[in-house]
Amino acid sequence: MFTGIIEELGDVERVERAEDSARLTIHAPLVIEGTRSGDSIGVNGCCLTVVEVRADAFTADLMAETLRRTCLSELAAGSLVNLERALRPSDRMGGHIVQGHVDAATRILERHHAERWDLVRIGVPDDLIRYVAVKGSVAVDGVSLTVVEVTDSPGSLTVSLIPETLNRTTLGAKQAGRSVNLEVDIMAKYIERLMGAGIRTEQR
């Protein structure tokens, strides 16, 4: 479980690829503090299990499902990634509840620069757009953001990136056409599921 508040920009040192998997080694002096093998770290919004820790880096495995559902498959040596350690019960909830279970790999459609912030429009698959609401929360590459506009067909959402986000995350450099990982608010999914179950119960 994460909050979408990025702690560090990590630098991918090495990508070892196999037929249906990969192994990432990421230089990350901050997030490895207190981290042990078996712990979870959010990498561009995807929850990965640490399999090896050294003084200034960690290694994690990517399975076929992760490569298929996220844009981590595009990473190479030298890529920068957003990193966040798993939430502790005593931590502040600065963003929103982020599971690290990416719903879709999508793309930035448009980017408009203002004086001190950027407006970014991101594509949303048709089966996910119903979970997105204006002033609601969404995780883009693991960054907790507030939705400022929603378009249903074709599906898209718009977010505003403040200077802190531009400076401290990979979203500061990603332009139109680049891939991003998208995770919608899990609360919306639970509400839909519970309401659907209630309706089916009443109809019996």
mmCIF file of C-alpha atoms in Angstrom:
data_model
loop_
_atom_site.group_PDB
_atom_site.id
_atom_site.type_symbol
_atom_site.label_atom_id
_atom_site.label_comp_id
_atom_site.label_asym_id
_atom_site.label_seq_id
_atom_site.Cartn_x
_atom_site.Cartn_y
_atom_site.Cartn_z
ATOM 1 C CA MET A 1 0.000 0.000 0.000
ATOM 2 C CA PHE A 2 1.272 3.463 -0.965
ATOM 3 C CA THR A 3 0.154 7.109 -0.893
ATOM 4 C CA GLY A 4 1.388 8.390 -4.250
ATOM 5 C CA ILE A 5 3.907 10.782 -2.678
ATOM 6 C CA ILE A 6 7.181 10.098 -4.482
ATOM 7 C CA GLU A 7 10.244 9.837 -2.249
ATOM 8 C CA GLU A 8 13.033 9.586 -4.780
ATOM 9 C CA LEU A 9 13.872 9.543 -8.471
ATOM 10 C CA GLY A 10 15.730 6.288 -9.037
ATOM 11 C CA ASP A 11 18.138 5.539 -11.858
ATOM 12 C CA VAL A 12 17.820 2.163 -13.607
ATOM 13 C CA GLU A 13 21.275 0.585 -13.576
ATOM 14 C CA ARG A 14 20.514 -2.640 -15.382
ATOM 15 C CA VAL A 15 17.657 -4.532 -17.060
ATOM 16 C CA GLU A 16 18.095 -8.281 -17.450
ATOM 17 C CA ARG A 17 15.500 -9.696 -19.830
ATOM 18 C CA ALA A 18 14.294 -13.296 -20.124
ATOM 19 C CA GLU A 19 11.628 -14.831 -22.361
ATOM 20 C CA ASP A 20 8.639 -13.785 -20.221
ATOM 21 C CA SER A 21 10.212 -11.876 -17.334
ATOM 22 C CA ALA A 22 12.827 -9.279 -16.468
ATOM 23 C CA ARG A 23 14.948 -8.186 -13.530
ATOM 24 C CA LEU A 24 15.531 -4.521 -12.671
ATOM 25 C CA THR A 25 18.369 -3.078 -10.651
ATOM 26 C CA ILE A 26 17.740 0.509 -9.570
ATOM 27 C CA HIS A 27 20.145 2.970 -7.955
ATOM 28 C CA ALA A 28 18.150 4.425 -5.053
ATOM 29 C CA PRO A 29 20.160 5.485 -1.995
ATOM 30 C CA LEU A 30 17.140 6.929 -0.160
ATOM 31 C CA VAL A 31 14.443 4.259 -0.488
ATOM 32 C CA ILE A 32 16.769 1.399 0.421
ATOM 33 C CA GLU A 33 17.137 2.868 3.914
ATOM 34 C CA GLY A 34 15.468 0.322 6.180
ATOM 35 C CA THR A 35 14.532 -1.862 3.193
ATOM 36 C CA ARG A 36 15.069 -5.622 3.252
ATOM 37 C CA SER A 37 14.528 -8.430 0.778
ATOM 38 C CA GLY A 38 10.800 -9.159 0.577
ATOM 39 C CA ASP A 39 9.748 -5.536 1.129
ATOM 40 C CA SER A 40 7.644 -3.653 -1.419
ATOM 41 C CA ILE A 41 8.683 -0.561 -3.351
ATOM 42 C CA GLY A 42 6.483 1.304 -5.821
ATOM 43 C CA VAL A 43 8.310 1.775 -9.139
ATOM 44 C CA ASN A 44 6.440 4.153 -11.445
ATOM 45 C CA GLY A 45 3.299 3.151 -9.578
ATOM 46 C CA CYS A 46 3.855 -0.602 -9.791
ATOM 47 C CA CYS A 47 4.324 -2.529 -6.549
ATOM 48 C CA LEU A 48 7.489 -4.622 -6.851
ATOM 49 C CA THR A 49 9.043 -7.020 -4.353
ATOM 50 C CA VAL A 50 12.663 -6.406 -3.460
ATOM 51 C CA VAL A 51 14.761 -9.520 -4.036
ATOM 52 C CA GLU A 52 18.200 -8.063 -3.338
ATOM 53 C CA VAL A 53 19.544 -4.985 -1.538
ATOM 54 C CA ARG A 54 23.003 -3.491 -1.639
ATOM 55 C CA ALA A 55 24.471 -0.263 -0.263
ATOM 56 C CA ASP A 56 22.901 2.065 -2.844
ATOM 57 C CA ALA A 57 20.551 -0.040 -5.002
ATOM 58 C CA PHE A 58 17.888 -2.741 -5.032
ATOM 59 C CA THR A 59 16.812 -5.450 -7.455
ATOM 60 C CA ALA A 60 13.265 -6.583 -8.265
ATOM 61 C CA ASP A 61 11.713 -9.101 -10.641
ATOM 62 C CA LEU A 62 9.083 -8.326 -13.292
ATOM 63 C CA MET A 63 6.768 -11.165 -14.244
ATOM 64 C CA ALA A 64 4.892 -11.538 -17.548
ATOM 65 C CA GLU A 65 1.706 -9.951 -16.130
ATOM 66 C CA THR A 66 3.639 -6.888 -14.978
ATOM 67 C CA LEU A 67 5.342 -6.500 -18.341
ATOM 68 C CA ARG A 68 1.993 -6.845 -20.134
ATOM 69 C CA ARG A 69 -0.040 -4.485 -17.969
ATOM 70 C CA THR A 70 2.466 -1.684 -17.331
ATOM 71 C CA CYS A 71 4.977 0.425 -19.211
ATOM 72 C CA LEU A 72 7.859 -0.908 -17.110
ATOM 73 C CA SER A 73 8.666 -3.040 -20.161
ATOM 74 C CA GLU A 74 9.980 0.162 -21.802
ATOM 75 C CA LEU A 75 12.627 0.789 -19.144
ATOM 76 C CA ALA A 76 16.301 0.614 -20.027
ATOM 77 C CA ALA A 77 19.593 1.394 -18.303
ATOM 78 C CA GLY A 78 19.613 5.120 -17.549
ATOM 79 C CA SER A 79 15.827 5.489 -17.261
ATOM 80 C CA LEU A 80 14.563 7.521 -14.324
ATOM 81 C CA VAL A 81 11.737 6.061 -12.228
ATOM 82 C CA ASN A 82 9.459 7.317 -9.451
ATOM 83 C CA LEU A 83 10.047 5.442 -6.188
ATOM 84 C CA GLU A 84 8.030 5.133 -2.991
ATOM 85 C CA ARG A 85 8.425 2.758 -0.084
ATOM 86 C CA ALA A 86 5.361 0.938 1.224
ATOM 87 C CA LEU A 87 3.143 2.852 3.660
ATOM 88 C CA ARG A 88 3.577 2.275 7.397
ATOM 89 C CA PRO A 89 0.583 2.611 9.769
ATOM 90 C CA SER A 90 2.249 5.621 11.417
ATOM 91 C CA ASP A 91 2.847 7.540 8.159
ATOM 92 C CA ARG A 92 0.899 10.610 7.046
ATOM 93 C CA MET A 93 -1.605 9.959 4.260
ATOM 94 C CA GLY A 94 -0.348 12.792 2.065
ATOM 95 C CA GLY A 95 -1.877 11.543 -1.172
ATOM 96 C CA HIS A 96 -4.520 8.818 -1.472
ATOM 97 C CA ILE A 97 -4.695 5.030 -1.146
ATOM 98 C CA VAL A 98 -2.560 3.599 -3.960
ATOM 99 C CA GLN A 99 -2.272 -0.166 -4.231
ATOM 100 C CA GLY A 100 0.516 -0.294 -6.757
ATOM 101 C CA HIS A 101 -1.686 -2.500 -8.943
ATOM 102 C CA VAL A 102 -1.559 -0.715 -12.288
ATOM 103 C CA ASP A 103 -4.859 -0.780 -14.185
ATOM 104 C CA ALA A 104 -3.499 0.187 -17.593
ATOM 105 C CA ALA A 105 -0.512 1.500 -19.475
ATOM 106 C CA THR A 106 -1.727 4.541 -21.391
ATOM 107 C CA ARG A 107 -0.314 7.681 -23.023
ATOM 108 C CA ILE A 108 -0.084 11.407 -22.504
ATOM 109 C CA LEU A 109 -2.311 12.986 -25.148
ATOM 110 C CA GLU A 110 -1.597 16.689 -24.660
ATOM 111 C CA ARG A 111 0.565 18.937 -22.550
ATOM 112 C CA HIS A 112 0.133 22.680 -22.062
ATOM 113 C CA HIS A 113 2.709 24.812 -20.240
ATOM 114 C CA ALA A 114 1.520 27.641 -18.017
ATOM 115 C CA GLU A 115 3.645 30.082 -16.050
ATOM 116 C CA ARG A 116 4.146 27.846 -13.005
ATOM 117 C CA TRP A 117 2.350 24.596 -13.771
ATOM 118 C CA ASP A 118 1.466 22.232 -16.610
ATOM 119 C CA LEU A 119 -1.904 20.903 -17.671
ATOM 120 C CA VAL A 120 -1.617 17.317 -18.907
ATOM 121 C CA ARG A 121 -4.339 15.277 -20.625
ATOM 122 C CA ILE A 122 -4.011 11.506 -20.379
ATOM 123 C CA GLY A 123 -5.914 8.792 -22.211
ATOM 124 C CA VAL A 124 -8.134 6.477 -20.158
ATOM 125 C CA PRO A 125 -9.406 3.117 -21.490
ATOM 126 C CA ASP A 126 -13.194 2.883 -21.893
ATOM 127 C CA ASP A 127 -13.514 0.243 -19.157
ATOM 128 C CA LEU A 128 -11.824 2.526 -16.598
ATOM 129 C CA ILE A 129 -13.211 5.995 -17.298
ATOM 130 C CA ARG A 130 -16.259 5.413 -15.081
ATOM 131 C CA TYR A 131 -13.958 5.251 -12.049
ATOM 132 C CA VAL A 132 -12.557 8.752 -12.682
ATOM 133 C CA ALA A 133 -14.258 11.861 -11.247
ATOM 134 C CA VAL A 134 -13.472 15.566 -11.230
ATOM 135 C CA LYS A 135 -11.691 16.454 -7.960
ATOM 136 C CA GLY A 136 -11.125 12.757 -7.387
ATOM 137 C CA SER A 137 -7.734 11.056 -7.141
ATOM 138 C CA VAL A 138 -5.731 9.069 -9.658
ATOM 139 C CA ALA A 139 -2.180 7.683 -9.680
ATOM 140 C CA VAL A 140 -0.096 8.403 -12.777
ATOM 141 C CA ASP A 141 3.285 6.650 -12.766
ATOM 142 C CA GLY A 142 2.712 6.301 -9.031
ATOM 143 C CA VAL A 143 2.121 10.019 -8.449
ATOM 144 C CA SER A 144 -1.075 10.912 -6.565
ATOM 145 C CA LEU A 145 -2.854 13.611 -8.590
ATOM 146 C CA THR A 146 -6.176 15.424 -8.448
ATOM 147 C CA VAL A 147 -8.356 15.184 -11.550
ATOM 148 C CA VAL A 148 -9.411 18.586 -12.918
ATOM 149 C CA GLU A 149 -11.359 17.446 -15.997
ATOM 150 C CA VAL A 150 -12.863 14.224 -17.360
ATOM 151 C CA THR A 151 -13.951 13.362 -20.901
ATOM 152 C CA ASP A 152 -16.034 10.210 -21.308
ATOM 153 C CA SER A 153 -15.764 9.492 -25.030
ATOM 154 C CA PRO A 154 -13.039 9.053 -25.973
ATOM 155 C CA GLY A 155 -11.918 8.628 -22.373
ATOM 156 C CA SER A 156 -9.378 11.037 -20.958
ATOM 157 C CA LEU A 157 -8.544 12.916 -17.793
ATOM 158 C CA THR A 158 -6.673 16.146 -17.186
ATOM 159 C CA VAL A 159 -4.396 16.869 -14.247
ATOM 160 C CA SER A 160 -2.454 19.938 -13.192
ATOM 161 C CA LEU A 161 1.214 19.456 -12.302
ATOM 162 C CA ILE A 162 2.538 21.911 -9.732
ATOM 163 C CA PRO A 163 6.254 22.869 -9.556
ATOM 164 C CA GLU A 164 6.930 20.279 -6.827
ATOM 165 C CA THR A 165 5.600 17.494 -9.057
ATOM 166 C CA LEU A 166 7.464 18.818 -12.090
ATOM 167 C CA ASN A 167 10.757 18.929 -10.187
ATOM 168 C CA ARG A 168 10.568 15.734 -8.131
ATOM 169 C CA THR A 169 8.960 13.165 -10.462
ATOM 170 C CA THR A 170 9.386 11.788 -13.973
ATOM 171 C CA LEU A 171 6.199 13.605 -15.026
ATOM 172 C CA GLY A 172 8.203 16.805 -15.276
ATOM 173 C CA ALA A 173 9.911 15.551 -18.430
ATOM 174 C CA LYS A 174 7.318 13.306 -20.065
ATOM 175 C CA GLN A 175 5.803 14.895 -23.159
ATOM 176 C CA ALA A 176 2.786 14.046 -25.343
ATOM 177 C CA GLY A 177 3.031 10.526 -26.728
ATOM 178 C CA ARG A 178 4.962 9.090 -23.792
ATOM 179 C CA SER A 179 3.618 6.093 -21.888
ATOM 180 C CA VAL A 180 2.445 6.262 -18.265
ATOM 181 C CA ASN A 181 1.048 3.773 -15.761
ATOM 182 C CA LEU A 182 -2.483 4.527 -14.598
ATOM 183 C CA GLU A 183 -4.206 3.353 -11.418
ATOM 184 C CA VAL A 184 -7.729 4.560 -10.695
ATOM 185 C CA ASP A 185 -9.076 5.064 -7.183
ATOM 186 C CA ILE A 186 -9.695 1.656 -5.587
ATOM 187 C CA MET A 187 -12.578 3.104 -3.534
ATOM 188 C CA ALA A 188 -14.606 3.650 -6.717
ATOM 189 C CA LYS A 189 -14.175 -0.012 -7.650
ATOM 190 C CA TYR A 190 -15.296 -1.206 -4.223
ATOM 191 C CA ILE A 191 -18.350 1.045 -4.260
ATOM 192 C CA GLU A 192 -19.369 -0.241 -7.689
ATOM 193 C CA ARG A 193 -18.892 -3.844 -6.572
ATOM 194 C CA LEU A 194 -20.884 -3.406 -3.360
ATOM 195 C CA MET A 195 -23.725 -1.566 -5.088
ATOM 196 C CA GLY A 196 -23.902 -4.271 -7.745
ATOM 197 C CA ALA A 197 -24.062 -6.968 -5.074
ATOM 198 C CA GLY A 198 -26.850 -5.073 -3.279
ATOM 199 C CA ILE A 199 -28.925 -4.770 -6.437
ATOM 200 C CA ARG A 200 -28.554 -8.495 -7.184
ATOM 201 C CA THR A 201 -29.619 -9.339 -3.615
ATOM 202 C CA GLU A 202 -32.758 -7.171 -3.873
ATOM 203 C CA GLN A 203 -33.726 -8.822 -7.154
ATOM 204 C CA ARG A 204 -33.715 -12.311 -5.669
#
